[in-house]
C-alpha positions in Angstrom: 0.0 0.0 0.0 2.9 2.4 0.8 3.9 2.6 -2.6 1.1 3.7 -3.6 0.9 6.8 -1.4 4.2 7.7 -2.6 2.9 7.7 -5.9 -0.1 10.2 -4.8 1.9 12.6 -2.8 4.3 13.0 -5.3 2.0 13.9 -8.2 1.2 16.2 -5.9 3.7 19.0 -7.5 2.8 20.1 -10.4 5.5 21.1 -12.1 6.7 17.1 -12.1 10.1 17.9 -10.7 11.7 14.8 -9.2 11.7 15.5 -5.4 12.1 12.9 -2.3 8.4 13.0 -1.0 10.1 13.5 2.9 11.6 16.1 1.6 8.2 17.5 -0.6 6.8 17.7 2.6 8.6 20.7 3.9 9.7 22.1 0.6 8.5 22.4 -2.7 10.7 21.7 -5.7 11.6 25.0 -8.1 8.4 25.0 -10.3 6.3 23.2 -8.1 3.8 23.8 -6.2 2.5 22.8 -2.5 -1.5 22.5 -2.1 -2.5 25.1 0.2 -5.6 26.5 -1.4 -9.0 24.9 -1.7 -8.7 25.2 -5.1 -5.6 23.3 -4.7 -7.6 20.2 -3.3 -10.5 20.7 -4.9 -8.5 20.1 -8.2 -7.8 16.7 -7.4 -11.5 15.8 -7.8 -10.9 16.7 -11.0 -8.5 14.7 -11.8 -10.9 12.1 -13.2 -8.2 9.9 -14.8 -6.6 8.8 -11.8 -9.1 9.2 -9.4 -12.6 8.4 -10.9 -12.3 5.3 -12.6 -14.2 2.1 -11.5 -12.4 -0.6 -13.2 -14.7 -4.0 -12.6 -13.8 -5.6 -15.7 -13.4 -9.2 -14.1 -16.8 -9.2 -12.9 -18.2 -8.3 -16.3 -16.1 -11.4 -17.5 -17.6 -13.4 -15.2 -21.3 -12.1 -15.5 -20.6 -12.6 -19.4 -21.9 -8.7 -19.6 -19.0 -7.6 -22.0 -18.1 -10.1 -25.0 -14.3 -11.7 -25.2 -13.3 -12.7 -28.4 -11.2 -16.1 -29.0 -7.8 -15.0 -29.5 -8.2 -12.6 -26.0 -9.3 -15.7 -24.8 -6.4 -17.7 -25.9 -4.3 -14.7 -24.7 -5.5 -13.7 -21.2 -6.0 -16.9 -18.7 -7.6 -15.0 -15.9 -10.0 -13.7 -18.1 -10.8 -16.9 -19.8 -11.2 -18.7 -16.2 -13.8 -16.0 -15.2 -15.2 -15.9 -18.8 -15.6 -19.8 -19.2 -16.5 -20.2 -15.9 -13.4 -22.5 -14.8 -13.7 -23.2 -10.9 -10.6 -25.8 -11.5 -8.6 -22.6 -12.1 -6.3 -21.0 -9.9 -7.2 -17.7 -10.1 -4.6 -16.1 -7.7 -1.5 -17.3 -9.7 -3.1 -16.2 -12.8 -3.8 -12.6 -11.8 0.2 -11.3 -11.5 -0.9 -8.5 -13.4 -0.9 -4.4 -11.8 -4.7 -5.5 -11.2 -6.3 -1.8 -12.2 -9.3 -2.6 -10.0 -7.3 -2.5 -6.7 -4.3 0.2 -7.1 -6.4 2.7 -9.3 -9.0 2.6 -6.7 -6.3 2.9 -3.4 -5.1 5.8 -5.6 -8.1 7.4 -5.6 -8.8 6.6 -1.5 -5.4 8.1 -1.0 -6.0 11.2 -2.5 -9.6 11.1 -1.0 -8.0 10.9 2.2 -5.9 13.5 1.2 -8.6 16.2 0.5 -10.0 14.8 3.8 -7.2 15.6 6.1 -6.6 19.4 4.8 -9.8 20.4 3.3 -10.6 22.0 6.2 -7.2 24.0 7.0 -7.4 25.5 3.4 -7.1 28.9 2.5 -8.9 31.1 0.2 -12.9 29.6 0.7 -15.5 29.9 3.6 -16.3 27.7 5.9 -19.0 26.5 4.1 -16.6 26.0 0.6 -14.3 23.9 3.2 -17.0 21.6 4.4 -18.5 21.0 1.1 -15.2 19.6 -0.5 -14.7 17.6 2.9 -17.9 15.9 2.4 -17.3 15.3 -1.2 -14.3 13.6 -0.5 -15.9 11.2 2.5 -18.3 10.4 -0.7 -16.3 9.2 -3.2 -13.7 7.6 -0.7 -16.9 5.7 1.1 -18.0 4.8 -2.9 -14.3 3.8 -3.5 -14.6 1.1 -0.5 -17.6 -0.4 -1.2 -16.4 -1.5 -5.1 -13.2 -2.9 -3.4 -15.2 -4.9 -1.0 -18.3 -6.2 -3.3 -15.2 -7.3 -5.6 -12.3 -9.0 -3.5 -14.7 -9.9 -0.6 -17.9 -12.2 -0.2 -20.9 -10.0 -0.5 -22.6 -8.9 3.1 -24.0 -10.9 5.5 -25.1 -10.1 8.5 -24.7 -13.8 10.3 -20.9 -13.9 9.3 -20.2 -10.2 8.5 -18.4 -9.8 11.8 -15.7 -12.9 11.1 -15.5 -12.6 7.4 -12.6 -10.1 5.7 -13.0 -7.3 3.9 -10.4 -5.4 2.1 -7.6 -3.5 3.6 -9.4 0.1 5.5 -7.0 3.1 5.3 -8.0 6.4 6.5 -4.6 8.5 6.4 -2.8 10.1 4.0 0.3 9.6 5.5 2.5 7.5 3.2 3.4 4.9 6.3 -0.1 5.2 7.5 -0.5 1.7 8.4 -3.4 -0.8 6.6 -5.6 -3.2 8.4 -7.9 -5.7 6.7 -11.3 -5.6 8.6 -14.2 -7.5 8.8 -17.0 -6.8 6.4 -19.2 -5.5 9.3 -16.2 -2.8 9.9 -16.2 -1.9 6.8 -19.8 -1.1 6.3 -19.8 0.6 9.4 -17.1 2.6 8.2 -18.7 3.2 4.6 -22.3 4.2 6.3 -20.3 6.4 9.1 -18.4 8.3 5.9 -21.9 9.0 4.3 -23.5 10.0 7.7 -20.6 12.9 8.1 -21.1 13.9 4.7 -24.9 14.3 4.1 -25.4 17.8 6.1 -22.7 19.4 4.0 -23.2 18.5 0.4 -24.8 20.8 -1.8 -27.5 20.1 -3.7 -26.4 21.0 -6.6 -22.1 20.5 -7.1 -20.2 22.2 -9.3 -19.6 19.5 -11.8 -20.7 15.9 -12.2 -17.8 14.7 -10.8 -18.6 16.4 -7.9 -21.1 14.5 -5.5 -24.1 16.3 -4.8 -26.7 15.7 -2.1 -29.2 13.6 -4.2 -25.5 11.1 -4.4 -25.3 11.0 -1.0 -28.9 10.1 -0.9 -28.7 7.4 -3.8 -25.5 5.9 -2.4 -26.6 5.1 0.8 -29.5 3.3 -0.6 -27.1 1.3 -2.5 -24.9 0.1 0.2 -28.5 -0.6 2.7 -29.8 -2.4 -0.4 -26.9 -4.0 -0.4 -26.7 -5.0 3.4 -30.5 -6.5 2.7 -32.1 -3.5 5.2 -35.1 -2.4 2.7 -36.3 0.2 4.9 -33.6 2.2 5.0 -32.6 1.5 1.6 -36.2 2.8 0.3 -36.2 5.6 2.7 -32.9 6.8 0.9 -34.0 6.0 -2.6 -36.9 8.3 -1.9 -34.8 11.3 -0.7 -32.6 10.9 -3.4 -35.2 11.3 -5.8 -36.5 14.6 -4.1 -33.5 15.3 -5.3 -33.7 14.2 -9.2 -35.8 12.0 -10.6 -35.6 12.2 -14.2 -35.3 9.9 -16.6 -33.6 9.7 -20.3 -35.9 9.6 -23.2 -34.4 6.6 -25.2 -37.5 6.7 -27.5 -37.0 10.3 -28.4 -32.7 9.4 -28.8 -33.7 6.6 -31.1 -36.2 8.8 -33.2 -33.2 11.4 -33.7 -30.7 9.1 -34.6 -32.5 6.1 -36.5 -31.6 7.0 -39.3 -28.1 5.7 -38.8 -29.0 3.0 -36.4 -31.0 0.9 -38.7 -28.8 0.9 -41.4 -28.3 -2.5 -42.3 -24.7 -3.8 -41.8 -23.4 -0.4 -41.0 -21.5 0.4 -37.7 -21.5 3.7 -37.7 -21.0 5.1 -33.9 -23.6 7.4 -32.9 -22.9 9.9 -29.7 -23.3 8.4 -26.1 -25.7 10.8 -23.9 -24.4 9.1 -20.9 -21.8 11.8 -20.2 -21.3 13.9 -17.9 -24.7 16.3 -18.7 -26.7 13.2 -18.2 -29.9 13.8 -16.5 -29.8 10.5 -14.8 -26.7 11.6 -13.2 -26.0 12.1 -9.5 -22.6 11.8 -9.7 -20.4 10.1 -12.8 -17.4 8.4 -12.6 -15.5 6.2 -15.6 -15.4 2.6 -15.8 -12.0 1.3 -17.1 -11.2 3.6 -19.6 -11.6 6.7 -18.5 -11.4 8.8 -22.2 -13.1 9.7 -25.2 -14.3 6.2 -26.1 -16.6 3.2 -27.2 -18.2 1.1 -24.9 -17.6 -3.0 -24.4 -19.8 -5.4 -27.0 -21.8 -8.1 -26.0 -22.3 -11.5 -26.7 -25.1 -12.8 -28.3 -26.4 -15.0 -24.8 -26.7 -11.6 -23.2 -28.2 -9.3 -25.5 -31.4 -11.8 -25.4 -32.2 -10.9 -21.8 -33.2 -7.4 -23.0 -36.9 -7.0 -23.6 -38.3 -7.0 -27.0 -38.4 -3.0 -28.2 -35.9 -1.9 -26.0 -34.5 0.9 -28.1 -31.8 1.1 -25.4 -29.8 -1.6 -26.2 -31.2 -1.0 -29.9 -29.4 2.2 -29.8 -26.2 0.9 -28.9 -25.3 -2.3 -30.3 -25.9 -4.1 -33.3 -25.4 -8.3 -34.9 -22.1 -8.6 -36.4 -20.1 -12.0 -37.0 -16.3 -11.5 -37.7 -14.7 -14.8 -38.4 -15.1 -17.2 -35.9 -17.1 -14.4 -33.8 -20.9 -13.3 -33.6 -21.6 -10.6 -31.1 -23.5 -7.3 -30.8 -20.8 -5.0 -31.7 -20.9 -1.1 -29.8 -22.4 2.0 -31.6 -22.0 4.8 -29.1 -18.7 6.4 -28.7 -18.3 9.1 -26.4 -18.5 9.2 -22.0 -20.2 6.7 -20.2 -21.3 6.6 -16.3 -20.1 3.3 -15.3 -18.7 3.9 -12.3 -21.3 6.8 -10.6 -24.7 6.6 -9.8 -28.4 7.4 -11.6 -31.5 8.2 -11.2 -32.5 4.6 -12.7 -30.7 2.6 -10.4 -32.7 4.5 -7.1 -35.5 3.8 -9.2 -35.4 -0.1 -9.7 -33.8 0.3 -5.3 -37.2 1.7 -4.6 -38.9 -0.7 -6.8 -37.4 -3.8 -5.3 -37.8 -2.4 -1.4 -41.7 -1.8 -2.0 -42.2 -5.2 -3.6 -40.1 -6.6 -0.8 -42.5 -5.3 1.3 -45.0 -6.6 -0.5 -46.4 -3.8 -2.2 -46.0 -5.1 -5.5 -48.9 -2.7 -7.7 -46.9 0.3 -6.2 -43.7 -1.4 -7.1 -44.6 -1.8 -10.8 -45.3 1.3 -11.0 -42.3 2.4 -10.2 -40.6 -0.2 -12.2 -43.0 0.9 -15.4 -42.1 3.9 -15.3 -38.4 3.6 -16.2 -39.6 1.0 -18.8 -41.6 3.7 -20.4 -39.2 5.5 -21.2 -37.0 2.4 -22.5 -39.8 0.6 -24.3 -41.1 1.2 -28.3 -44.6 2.4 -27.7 -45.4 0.0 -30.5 -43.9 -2.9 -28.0 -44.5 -1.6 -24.7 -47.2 -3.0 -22.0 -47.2 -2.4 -18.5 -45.8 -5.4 -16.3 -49.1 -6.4 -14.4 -48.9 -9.2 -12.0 -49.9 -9.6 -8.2 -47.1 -12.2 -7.8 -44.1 -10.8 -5.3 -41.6 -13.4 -7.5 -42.7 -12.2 -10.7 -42.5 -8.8 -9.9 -39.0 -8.9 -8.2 -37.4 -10.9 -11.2 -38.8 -8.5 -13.7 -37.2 -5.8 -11.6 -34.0 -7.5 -11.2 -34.3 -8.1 -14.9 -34.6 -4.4 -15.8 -32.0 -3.4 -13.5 -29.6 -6.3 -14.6 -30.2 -4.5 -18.4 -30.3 -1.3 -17.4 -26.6 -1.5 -15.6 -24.8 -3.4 -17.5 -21.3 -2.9 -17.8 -21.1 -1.8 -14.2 -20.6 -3.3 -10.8 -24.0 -3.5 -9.7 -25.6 -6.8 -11.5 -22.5 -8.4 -10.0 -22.8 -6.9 -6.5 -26.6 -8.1 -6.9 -26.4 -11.5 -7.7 -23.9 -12.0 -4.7 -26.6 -10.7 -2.6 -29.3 -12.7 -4.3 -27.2 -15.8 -3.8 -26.5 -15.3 -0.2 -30.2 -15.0 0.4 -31.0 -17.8 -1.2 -34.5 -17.2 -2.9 -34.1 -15.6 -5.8 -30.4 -17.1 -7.0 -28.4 -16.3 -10.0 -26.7 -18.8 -12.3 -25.8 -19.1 -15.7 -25.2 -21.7 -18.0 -24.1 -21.7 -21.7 -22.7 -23.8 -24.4 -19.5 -23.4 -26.5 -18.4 -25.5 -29.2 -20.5 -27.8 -27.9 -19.4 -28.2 -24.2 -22.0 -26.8 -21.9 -20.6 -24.6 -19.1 -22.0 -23.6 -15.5 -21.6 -20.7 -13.1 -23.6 -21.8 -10.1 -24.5 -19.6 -7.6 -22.6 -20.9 -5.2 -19.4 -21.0 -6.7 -16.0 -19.7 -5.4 -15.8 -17.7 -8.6 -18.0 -15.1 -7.4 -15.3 -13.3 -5.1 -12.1 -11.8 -7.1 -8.6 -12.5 -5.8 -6.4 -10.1 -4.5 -3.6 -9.4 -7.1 -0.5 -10.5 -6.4 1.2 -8.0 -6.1 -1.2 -6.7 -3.4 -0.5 -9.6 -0.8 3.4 -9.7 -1.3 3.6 -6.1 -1.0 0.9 -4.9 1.0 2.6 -1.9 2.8 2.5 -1.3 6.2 -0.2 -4.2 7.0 -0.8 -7.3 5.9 -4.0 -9.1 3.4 -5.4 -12.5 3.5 -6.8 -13.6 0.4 -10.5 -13.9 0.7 -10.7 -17.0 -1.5 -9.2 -20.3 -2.4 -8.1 -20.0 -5.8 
């Protein structure tokens, strides 16, 4: 861990001149600069390359939500064992690589913790300016947390979460700040303490997307009590948050405007992604693993059948091609994509499941038609009408599952619907004529630490969380 808070603090001057970071500490290189201001700080928000990227790739591999063709397959043996589903794999030796999941998102926590330990000894702001950035940072560090631990740890449950590990908790910026792994109980109660301190100082509107707002801090901690299974509090969130914003995107009205190009036959012409930062969905964005001007994963053919028959989401941004050996629904949209942040959408489908949960399934498919409306083809669309709890949660999960693909949350669901044991998710599939299984109680569902991580882990020490 130490080296990378070397890493952040040296960044820190901006001119790039080589400097010891003891000696950055007490004074700045020629053409460098020392962070005083809250501009200074604020700046590293900004910094959306380093710091805002949510790179969860694995778990799409293994979810089969982004499409691998055969010679990466042949190429990259971690990804094939998630991707094919191989529990006799040892994933631990097989992931050597600089794993960007774990050190982009301790970089980020470091620098989080960064902003958290000075924010409020800047100069040049209010009070109130000070507090705001403080908060912000409590947000995106508490976010930061709970991807590490819905990836490298078993998903939350309250029986074990005491005894089970987590991932390693670090709070201070200082680069021999020792690590600790705690249990997965400490480390919610960490994450919902972070959010707690933040929610009377965020604004309600921030001054970028990047920026978490108040409606985030709403929407996040509805996440993470969805998450922990406690529906009330994960609906009473999802409600707040949507005080905040509820609006949706109008995929019928972005299909209308661009279908022209995107029913050319056998044309792959990219279109522009409205999933950037000026989103209306958006509470807060963040990238997935790229992080620049960009097209989005493709799909395999398995998973672009789950999507509902009209959906001029998905129809708007992919499209059949076969290449060789491959068929897969190839990308259309180029541009920024909120992978790693929160929507509007996602609060939706929270509240959706919590009211069915509680078994008020006609007000949960209201909620859940609502989103579909603006999704749907008229000229395909029906309301989802049932008085069935089951049926109404799996179309939920269903919509959701669609509607967030390519980011953590169908994985972090699943793990959740697997430890509860009602509604479980497993997938089977056949290639070349071998069938293949991910059941839903397999090891697989919880990533190992890199390497790197548990030989070097700083000042602490990490215990992988599973066998292989």
């Amino acid at each position: 861990m130490k080296n990378i808070y070397i890493k952040i603090l040296c960044v820190l001057t901006l001119g790039l001149t080589f400097a010891s970071c003891n000696d950055y500490l007490d004074d700045a290189p020629k053409g460098s600069k020392i962070p005083t201001t809250l501009a200074d700080y604020e700046a590293f928000i900004r910094d959306e390359y380093t710091n805002q990227s949510v790179n969860v790739d694995q778990a799409l591999n293994l979810m089969n939500d982004k499409f691998i063709d055969i010679a990466t397959l042949a190429a990259q043996r971690l990804t094939k064992a998630n991707y094919m589903w191989d529990e006799t794999a040892d994933r631990i030796q097989l992931n050597q690589a600089d794993e960007s999941t774990y050190y982009r998102s301790y970089m980020g926590i470091a620098t989080f913790n960064l902003i958290i330990s000075n924010a409020l000894n800047t100069t040049e702001a209010t009070e109130d300016q000070k507090r705001i950035l403080w908060a912000q940072a409590k947000i995106l560090r508490a976010m930061s947390y709970y991807n590490l631990a819905n990836f490298y740890a078993e998903t939350y449950v309250a029986s074990t979460a005491t005894t089970k590990l987590s991932v390693p908790l670090i709070t201070s910026a200082d680069i021999n700040a020792p690590s600790k792994q705690v249990s997965i109980q400490e480390m919610y109660d960490f994450i919902l303490a972070d959010v707690k301190d933040a929610l009377p100082y965020l604004p309600k509107v921030s001054q970028t997307a990047l920026h978490p707002n108040l409606g985030a801090g709403y929407a996040f901690y509805a996440r993470v009590y969805l998450q922990m299974n406690n529906y009330t509090e994960a609906l009473k969130y999802a409600d707040l948050a949507l005080v905040e914003n509820n609006k949706l995107y109008d995929w019928n009205a972005y299909y209308i405007a661009n279908k022209a190009v995107i029913d050319v036959a056998n044309s792959y012409t990219n279109t522009p992604s409205p999933m950037g930062y000026t989103y209306v969905e958006n509470y807060t964005f963040r990238h997935g693993a790229t992080t620049y001007l960009s097209t989005e994963y493709s799909i395999p053919v398995e998973r672009a059948q789950s999507f509902e028959v009209g959906d001029v989401r998905f129809k708007s941004r992919w499209k059949l091609r076969t290449v060789g050996a491959d068929t897969y629904y190839r990308r259309t949209l180029s541009g920024m994509f909120n992978y790693g942040g929160i929507t509007t959408v996602e609060v939706y489908l929270i509240k959706a499941e919590c009211l069915a949960r509680a078994g008020q399934i006609s007000q949960a498919l209201t909620v859940l038609n609502t989103v579909r409306k603006t999704r749907i083809q008229p000229a395909s669309y029906q309301d989802i009408a049932t008085t069935d709890k089951t049926t109404a949660l799996n179309a939920i999960f269903r919509t959701k599952n669609n509607e967030l693909i390519l980011t953590l949350i169908p994985f972090a669901d699943a793990r959740r619907l697997n430890a509860e044991g009602i509604y479980k998710v497993s997938f089977t599939k056949t290639a070349n004529g071998t069938t293949y299984t991910l059941k839903s109680d397999s090891h697989l569902w919880t990533m190992p630490f890199p390497q790197g991580a548990t030989q070097n882990p700083g000042n602490g020490t990490i215990t992988q969380n599973v066998s292989k």
